[in-house]
Short mmCIF file of C-alpha atoms in Angstrom, two decimals:
data_model
loop_
_atom_site.label_atom_id
_atom_site.label_comp_id
_atom_site.label_asym_id
_atom_site.label_seq_id
_atom_site.Cartn_x
_atom_site.Cartn_y
_atom_site.Cartn_z
CA MET A 1 11.88 20.47 21.37
CA ILE A 2 12.11 19.00 17.88
CA GLN A 3 11.24 21.50 15.22
CA ALA A 4 8.56 20.50 12.73
CA LYS A 5 10.12 18.92 9.67
CA GLN A 6 10.09 21.21 6.65
CA LYS A 7 7.47 20.12 4.13
CA MET A 8 8.87 18.55 0.98
CA ALA A 9 8.14 19.96 -2.46
CA PRO A 10 5.63 18.02 -4.60
CA GLU A 11 7.27 15.32 -6.72
CA ILE A 12 5.73 12.80 -9.11
CA THR A 13 8.07 10.34 -10.83
CA PRO A 14 7.78 6.65 -11.83
CA ASP A 15 9.02 5.74 -8.34
CA ILE A 16 7.61 8.50 -6.09
CA PHE A 17 4.31 10.28 -5.58
CA LEU A 18 4.34 13.30 -3.28
CA THR A 19 1.77 16.08 -3.27
CA THR A 20 -0.07 18.30 -0.82
CA THR A 21 -3.54 19.69 -0.30
CA GLY A 22 -4.62 22.99 1.20
CA SER A 23 -2.24 25.37 2.92
CA PRO A 24 1.37 24.21 3.43
CA SER A 25 1.41 25.84 6.86
CA ASP A 26 -1.49 23.64 7.99
CA GLN A 27 -0.17 20.24 6.85
CA ASN A 28 0.15 18.33 10.09
CA THR A 29 -1.24 15.06 8.70
CA THR A 30 0.54 12.76 6.25
CA ILE A 31 -1.29 10.14 4.18
CA PHE A 32 1.25 7.37 3.59
CA PHE A 33 0.34 4.95 0.81
CA ILE A 34 1.72 1.38 0.54
CA SER A 35 1.23 -0.41 -2.75
CA GLY A 36 0.41 -4.02 -3.49
CA ASN A 37 2.56 -6.45 -5.46
CA PRO A 38 3.97 -5.61 -7.99
CA GLY A 39 5.06 -2.60 -6.00
CA LEU A 40 5.18 0.14 -8.64
CA ILE A 41 3.72 3.41 -7.38
CA SER A 42 3.07 4.53 -10.97
CA TYR A 43 0.07 2.16 -11.09
CA TYR A 44 -1.51 4.38 -8.42
CA HIS A 45 -0.74 7.87 -9.76
CA PRO A 46 -4.33 8.54 -10.93
CA PHE A 47 -5.81 7.18 -7.68
CA LEU A 48 -3.55 9.33 -5.49
CA SER A 49 -4.07 12.41 -7.68
CA LEU A 50 -7.85 11.99 -7.46
CA LEU A 51 -7.65 11.39 -3.71
CA SER A 52 -5.77 14.67 -3.39
CA LYS A 53 -8.46 16.39 -5.48
CA TYR A 54 -11.36 15.06 -3.40
CA LEU A 55 -9.67 15.90 -0.11
CA ASP A 56 -9.09 19.44 -1.36
CA GLU A 57 -12.63 20.07 -2.62
CA PRO A 58 -14.86 22.52 -0.72
CA LYS A 59 -17.21 20.62 1.56
CA GLU A 60 -20.95 21.01 1.87
CA GLU A 61 -22.23 24.00 3.77
CA ASN A 62 -22.11 23.59 7.57
CA SER A 63 -19.94 20.47 7.29
CA PRO A 64 -16.55 20.58 9.02
CA SER A 65 -13.64 21.28 6.68
CA LEU A 66 -10.82 18.78 6.41
CA PRO A 67 -7.26 19.69 7.37
CA SER A 68 -4.52 19.96 4.79
CA PHE A 69 -2.59 16.80 3.94
CA GLN A 70 0.75 15.65 2.64
CA ILE A 71 0.19 12.56 0.44
CA TYR A 72 3.14 10.24 -0.17
CA GLY A 73 3.80 6.89 -1.81
CA CYS A 74 6.82 5.19 -3.32
CA SER A 75 7.61 1.97 -5.15
CA LEU A 76 8.47 -0.99 -2.94
CA GLY A 77 12.08 -2.13 -2.68
CA GLY A 78 13.45 -3.79 -5.81
CA PHE A 79 10.66 -2.44 -8.04
CA GLU A 80 12.25 0.92 -8.83
CA ILE A 81 12.31 1.57 -12.56
CA ASN A 82 14.38 4.79 -12.66
CA GLU A 83 17.61 3.31 -13.97
CA GLN A 84 19.32 6.69 -13.65
CA GLN A 85 19.11 6.48 -9.86
CA PRO A 86 19.54 2.86 -8.74
CA SER A 87 18.19 2.38 -5.24
CA PRO A 88 20.05 0.81 -2.32
CA SER A 89 16.92 -1.32 -1.90
CA GLN A 90 18.03 -3.37 -4.89
CA ASN A 91 20.30 -4.97 -2.31
CA ASN A 92 22.99 -6.00 -4.79
CA GLY A 93 20.55 -8.21 -6.68
CA ILE A 94 19.35 -10.17 -3.65
CA ASP A 95 15.58 -10.64 -3.72
CA LEU A 96 13.64 -8.91 -0.95
CA ASP A 97 11.13 -10.94 1.04
CA LEU A 98 8.09 -9.60 2.90
CA GLU A 99 10.06 -8.79 6.07
CA ASP A 100 12.59 -6.84 3.99
CA GLN A 101 9.74 -4.84 2.43
CA ILE A 102 8.26 -4.04 5.84
CA CYS A 103 11.63 -2.69 6.99
CA PHE A 104 12.05 -0.80 3.71
CA VAL A 105 8.65 0.90 4.02
CA GLN A 106 9.17 1.60 7.72
CA GLY A 107 12.44 3.33 6.86
CA LYS A 108 10.74 5.44 4.19
CA LEU A 109 8.07 6.52 6.68
CA ALA A 110 10.64 7.42 9.35
CA ALA A 111 12.69 9.43 6.83
CA LEU A 112 9.60 11.25 5.53
CA MET A 113 8.49 12.17 9.04
CA GLY A 114 11.96 13.18 10.17
CA ASP A 115 11.74 10.66 13.01
CA GLU A 116 15.23 10.31 14.45
CA GLY A 117 14.20 7.98 17.25
CA LYS A 118 13.72 10.74 19.80
CA GLY A 119 10.97 10.19 22.31
CA LYS A 120 7.51 11.66 22.04
CA ASP A 121 8.12 13.67 25.20
CA THR A 122 10.47 15.93 23.21
CA VAL A 123 7.64 17.00 20.92
CA ASP A 124 4.95 19.43 22.02
CA ALA A 125 1.55 17.68 22.10
CA GLY A 126 0.00 20.41 19.98
CA THR A 127 2.52 20.02 17.16
CA ARG A 128 2.83 16.22 16.98
CA ARG A 129 2.40 15.13 13.40
CA LYS A 130 -0.16 12.51 12.44
CA VAL A 131 -0.01 9.70 9.90
CA ILE A 132 -2.82 7.84 8.13
CA LEU A 133 -1.73 4.63 6.43
CA ILE A 134 -3.36 3.38 3.22
CA GLY A 135 -2.46 -0.14 2.17
CA HIS A 136 -3.59 -2.03 -0.93
CA SER A 137 -3.50 -5.84 -1.04
CA VAL A 138 -0.24 -6.96 0.60
CA GLY A 139 0.33 -3.27 1.33
CA ALA A 140 -2.42 -3.65 3.95
CA TYR A 141 -0.42 -6.42 5.64
CA ILE A 142 2.69 -4.20 5.59
CA ALA A 143 0.60 -1.33 7.03
CA MET A 144 -0.67 -3.49 9.89
CA GLU A 145 2.86 -4.63 10.70
CA ILE A 146 4.12 -1.03 10.67
CA LEU A 147 1.27 -0.07 12.98
CA ARG A 148 2.20 -2.90 15.37
CA ARG A 149 5.89 -2.01 15.39
CA HIS A 150 5.13 1.68 15.77
CA ARG A 151 3.04 0.98 18.86
CA GLU A 152 5.75 -1.24 20.34
CA ALA A 153 8.68 1.07 19.50
CA LYS A 154 11.03 2.08 22.31
CA PRO A 155 11.61 4.96 22.58
CA GLU A 156 8.24 5.93 21.18
CA SER A 157 8.15 7.69 17.85
CA ALA A 158 7.71 11.44 17.53
CA PHE A 159 4.53 11.07 15.41
CA ASP A 160 1.22 9.24 15.83
CA ILE A 161 -0.44 6.79 13.43
CA VAL A 162 -4.06 7.82 13.88
CA GLY A 163 -5.79 5.66 11.28
CA GLY A 164 -5.64 3.48 8.23
CA ALA A 165 -7.57 2.42 5.14
CA MET A 166 -6.90 -1.17 4.09
CA LEU A 167 -8.09 -1.79 0.53
CA PHE A 168 -8.74 -5.34 -0.68
CA PRO A 169 -6.49 -6.46 2.19
CA THR A 170 -4.55 -9.71 2.08
CA VAL A 171 -3.89 -9.89 5.82
CA LYS A 172 -4.71 -13.55 6.54
CA ASP A 173 -4.50 -16.97 4.82
CA ILE A 174 -3.60 -15.64 1.38
CA ALA A 175 -2.69 -19.13 0.16
CA ALA A 176 -6.34 -20.16 0.60
CA SER A 177 -7.50 -17.63 -2.01
CA PRO A 178 -8.17 -18.78 -5.61
CA SER A 179 -5.02 -17.10 -6.94
CA GLY A 180 -3.06 -18.15 -3.88
CA GLN A 181 -3.92 -21.79 -4.51
CA LYS A 182 -2.82 -21.52 -8.15
CA LEU A 183 0.46 -19.85 -7.22
CA THR A 184 1.17 -22.41 -4.51
CA THR A 185 0.64 -25.22 -7.02
CA LEU A 186 2.95 -23.55 -9.56
CA LEU A 187 5.63 -23.09 -6.91
CA SER A 188 5.45 -26.77 -6.02
CA ILE A 189 5.90 -27.74 -9.68
CA ILE A 190 8.54 -25.09 -10.50
CA PRO A 191 10.44 -24.27 -7.27
CA ARG A 192 12.51 -21.54 -8.99
CA LEU A 193 9.48 -19.93 -10.62
CA ALA A 194 10.69 -16.37 -10.00
CA LEU A 195 13.94 -16.97 -11.85
CA VAL A 196 12.31 -18.85 -14.74
CA VAL A 197 9.62 -16.24 -15.37
CA SER A 198 12.05 -13.32 -15.01
CA LEU A 199 14.38 -14.87 -17.61
CA PHE A 200 11.43 -15.34 -19.96
CA ALA A 201 10.39 -11.69 -19.43
CA ARG A 202 13.92 -10.48 -20.17
CA LEU A 203 14.02 -12.57 -23.34
CA LEU A 204 10.63 -11.21 -24.38
CA THR A 205 11.64 -7.59 -23.90
CA PHE A 206 14.95 -8.22 -25.67
CA LEU A 207 13.35 -9.79 -28.75
CA PHE A 208 10.27 -7.57 -29.05
CA PRO A 209 10.57 -3.94 -30.22
CA ALA A 210 8.99 -1.49 -27.78
CA SER A 211 5.95 -0.94 -29.99
CA LEU A 212 5.27 -4.68 -30.35
CA LEU A 213 5.74 -5.28 -26.62
CA ARG A 214 3.28 -2.48 -25.94
CA SER A 215 0.73 -4.04 -28.30
CA VAL A 216 1.08 -7.46 -26.66
CA VAL A 217 0.69 -6.00 -23.17
CA ARG A 218 -2.35 -4.01 -24.30
CA LEU A 219 -3.94 -7.19 -25.67
CA VAL A 220 -3.19 -9.30 -22.59
CA MET A 221 -4.44 -6.60 -20.20
CA ASP A 222 -7.61 -6.00 -22.25
CA ASP A 223 -6.82 -2.45 -23.33
CA PRO A 224 -5.80 -0.86 -20.00
CA PRO A 225 -5.56 2.91 -19.48
CA VAL A 226 -2.30 4.56 -20.55
CA HIS A 227 -0.85 4.85 -17.05
CA ALA A 228 -1.27 1.09 -16.44
CA LEU A 229 0.12 0.22 -19.87
CA ASP A 230 3.18 2.42 -19.29
CA ALA A 231 3.74 0.99 -15.80
CA THR A 232 3.47 -2.63 -17.00
CA CYS A 233 5.89 -2.14 -19.89
CA ALA A 234 8.37 -0.42 -17.59
CA PHE A 235 7.93 -3.22 -15.03
CA LEU A 236 8.65 -5.93 -17.63
CA LYS A 237 11.76 -4.08 -18.85
CA SER A 238 13.08 -3.24 -15.37
CA ARG A 239 16.25 -4.86 -14.11
CA GLY A 240 14.68 -7.17 -11.54
CA GLY A 241 11.02 -6.26 -11.08
CA VAL A 242 9.47 -9.48 -12.39
CA ARG A 243 11.77 -11.68 -10.31
CA GLN A 244 11.19 -9.49 -7.27
CA ALA A 245 7.40 -9.68 -7.67
CA LEU A 246 7.34 -13.47 -7.80
CA HIS A 247 9.94 -13.91 -5.06
CA MET A 248 7.89 -11.67 -2.81
CA ALA A 249 4.64 -13.41 -3.78
CA ALA A 250 6.12 -16.80 -2.83
CA ASP A 251 7.11 -15.41 0.57
CA GLU A 252 3.60 -13.97 1.01
CA MET A 253 2.20 -17.52 0.65
CA ARG A 254 4.46 -18.67 3.50
CA THR A 255 4.09 -15.64 5.75
CA ILE A 256 0.50 -14.38 5.51
CA THR A 257 -1.29 -17.13 7.40
CA SER A 258 -2.99 -16.64 10.79
CA ASP A 259 -4.05 -13.34 12.38
CA ARG A 260 -0.91 -12.15 14.17
CA TRP A 261 -2.07 -8.84 15.69
CA THR A 262 -3.46 -8.00 19.13
CA ASP A 263 -6.67 -6.10 19.84
CA ASP A 264 -4.90 -2.78 20.29
CA VAL A 265 -3.33 -2.99 16.81
CA TRP A 266 -6.77 -3.72 15.35
CA GLY A 267 -8.06 -0.63 17.17
CA ALA A 268 -10.35 -2.71 19.38
CA ALA A 269 -8.86 -1.91 22.79
CA SER A 270 -8.41 1.28 24.79
CA ALA A 271 -5.63 0.22 27.14
CA ARG A 272 -3.09 2.52 25.56
CA GLU A 273 -3.89 5.59 23.51
CA PRO A 274 -3.89 6.58 20.78
CA ILE A 275 -5.88 3.82 19.11
CA ALA A 276 -5.81 4.00 15.32
CA LYS A 277 -9.19 4.19 13.56
CA LEU A 278 -9.11 1.56 10.83
CA PHE A 279 -11.23 0.88 7.75
CA PHE A 280 -11.14 -2.41 5.85
CA TYR A 281 -12.62 -2.46 2.34
CA PHE A 282 -13.06 -6.01 1.03
CA GLY A 283 -13.97 -7.10 -2.46
CA ARG A 284 -16.62 -9.66 -3.23
CA ASN A 285 -15.25 -12.67 -5.14
CA ASP A 286 -11.72 -11.27 -4.66
CA HIS A 287 -9.30 -13.74 -6.25
CA TRP A 288 -6.61 -12.89 -3.65
CA VAL A 289 -8.91 -13.09 -0.58
CA ALA A 290 -11.01 -16.21 -0.06
CA ASP A 291 -14.66 -15.48 0.81
CA GLN A 292 -14.33 -17.58 3.96
CA THR A 293 -11.20 -15.70 5.03
CA ARG A 294 -12.96 -12.36 4.52
CA ASP A 295 -16.05 -13.47 6.44
CA ASP A 296 -13.92 -14.77 9.33
CA ILE A 297 -12.07 -11.45 9.62
CA VAL A 298 -15.31 -9.46 9.57
CA ALA A 299 -16.91 -11.74 12.17
CA VAL A 300 -13.95 -11.81 14.56
CA ARG A 301 -12.47 -8.32 14.15
CA GLY A 302 -15.32 -6.09 12.97
CA GLN A 303 -17.21 -3.66 15.18
CA LYS A 304 -19.82 -5.24 17.40
CA GLY A 305 -22.55 -3.51 19.35
CA GLY A 306 -20.99 -0.07 19.21
CA GLN A 307 -17.67 -1.27 20.66
CA ALA A 308 -14.34 0.03 19.34
CA GLY A 309 -12.92 -1.78 16.35
CA PRO A 310 -12.25 -1.42 12.65
CA THR A 311 -15.03 -0.50 10.25
CA MET A 312 -15.37 -3.29 7.72
CA VAL A 313 -17.14 -2.96 4.38
CA VAL A 314 -17.71 -5.62 1.71
CA CYS A 315 -17.95 -4.05 -1.74
CA GLU A 316 -21.33 -4.44 -3.44
CA GLU A 317 -20.32 -2.54 -6.59
CA GLY A 318 -18.17 -5.19 -8.22
CA LEU A 319 -14.87 -3.32 -7.86
CA PRO A 320 -11.90 -5.57 -8.73
CA HIS A 321 -8.87 -6.29 -6.57
CA ALA A 322 -6.70 -4.29 -8.99
CA PHE A 323 -8.87 -1.16 -8.65
CA CYS A 324 -5.93 1.06 -9.66
CA LEU A 325 -6.23 0.00 -13.29
CA LYS A 326 -9.71 1.26 -14.21
CA HIS A 327 -11.53 2.23 -11.01
CA SER A 328 -9.33 4.89 -9.43
CA ASP A 329 -12.06 7.54 -9.31
CA VAL A 330 -14.66 5.60 -7.32
CA MET A 331 -12.00 4.25 -4.95
CA ALA A 332 -10.53 7.71 -4.38
CA ARG A 333 -13.97 9.03 -3.41
CA LYS A 334 -14.47 6.17 -0.96
CA VAL A 335 -11.03 6.60 0.63
CA ALA A 336 -11.54 10.37 0.92
CA GLY A 337 -14.67 9.58 2.93
CA MET A 338 -12.74 7.20 5.19
CA ILE A 339 -10.05 9.82 5.80
CA GLY A 340 -12.72 12.39 6.59
CA GLN A 341 -14.06 10.08 9.32
CA ILE A 342 -10.57 9.39 10.69
CA VAL A 343 -9.76 13.08 11.16
CA ALA A 344 -13.25 14.17 12.20
#
């Protein structure tokens, strides 16, 4: 029998977020966060810290208590900004496309869970570890692909993905969104947009002193909170982050088109257990998700008449796509509620 993987010590750096709630001896569930593009986990530090806080708060009297959690997230491949520890994901300067990112994230999850490819039959049913995926924007697409591949894996993995929270998900027809249309037009005019913009960013950071760059970023971003300002300045000064972001975005336009997942991945079939319990949280007037695309997904894939399927919510509070800049608190409360329902 495989022994339970030893829990990792909390670690918060520009490229990693790892913390725990409750008792370390009771942490059988991992919340695995996948960022959007640009894939810097430091944009999400306040959100993940607040999520940890709300999951750890005492619940109302007579309400069931939540289990303890391990909460993990890391920067996507090629976005790492810790120059002291260059990552193999930088791939010798070769830009990573969406498929590369899926494989990168899948590898991070397997390493975190200590999954060495041994079958589920070697793990006692009572000690099997559980994973809840949280994906933001294109991170939701990556999460759905990881869920599909996890379900199809042979031999089966030694942990279960029991649920997911997809936040402002770009899982279908991203090029039809307002920002997707603009980016597609730019790419048709400037085919090597990623290279051009990255060279401009490098020139900008070379010519501008750090204080002036910070002032310009603050002005352009309309006075963002400190964590977002720090992350953006680090992103602009990183070795290849800007180029990686635009290269990946161009591939998203080509790749994220039609719905590519079966009913069991969407959690709408019971042919093979376990079925993951999924939540989709859509924005209203989301510039990366066309209203028609969102409505089609809700109509086709949402719960109907009490049948199994993902819970889909359209935000009525005006939260923006980039919630991690100024709306971490309200989003953390919402996601804590989703997780509570997944593990109930």
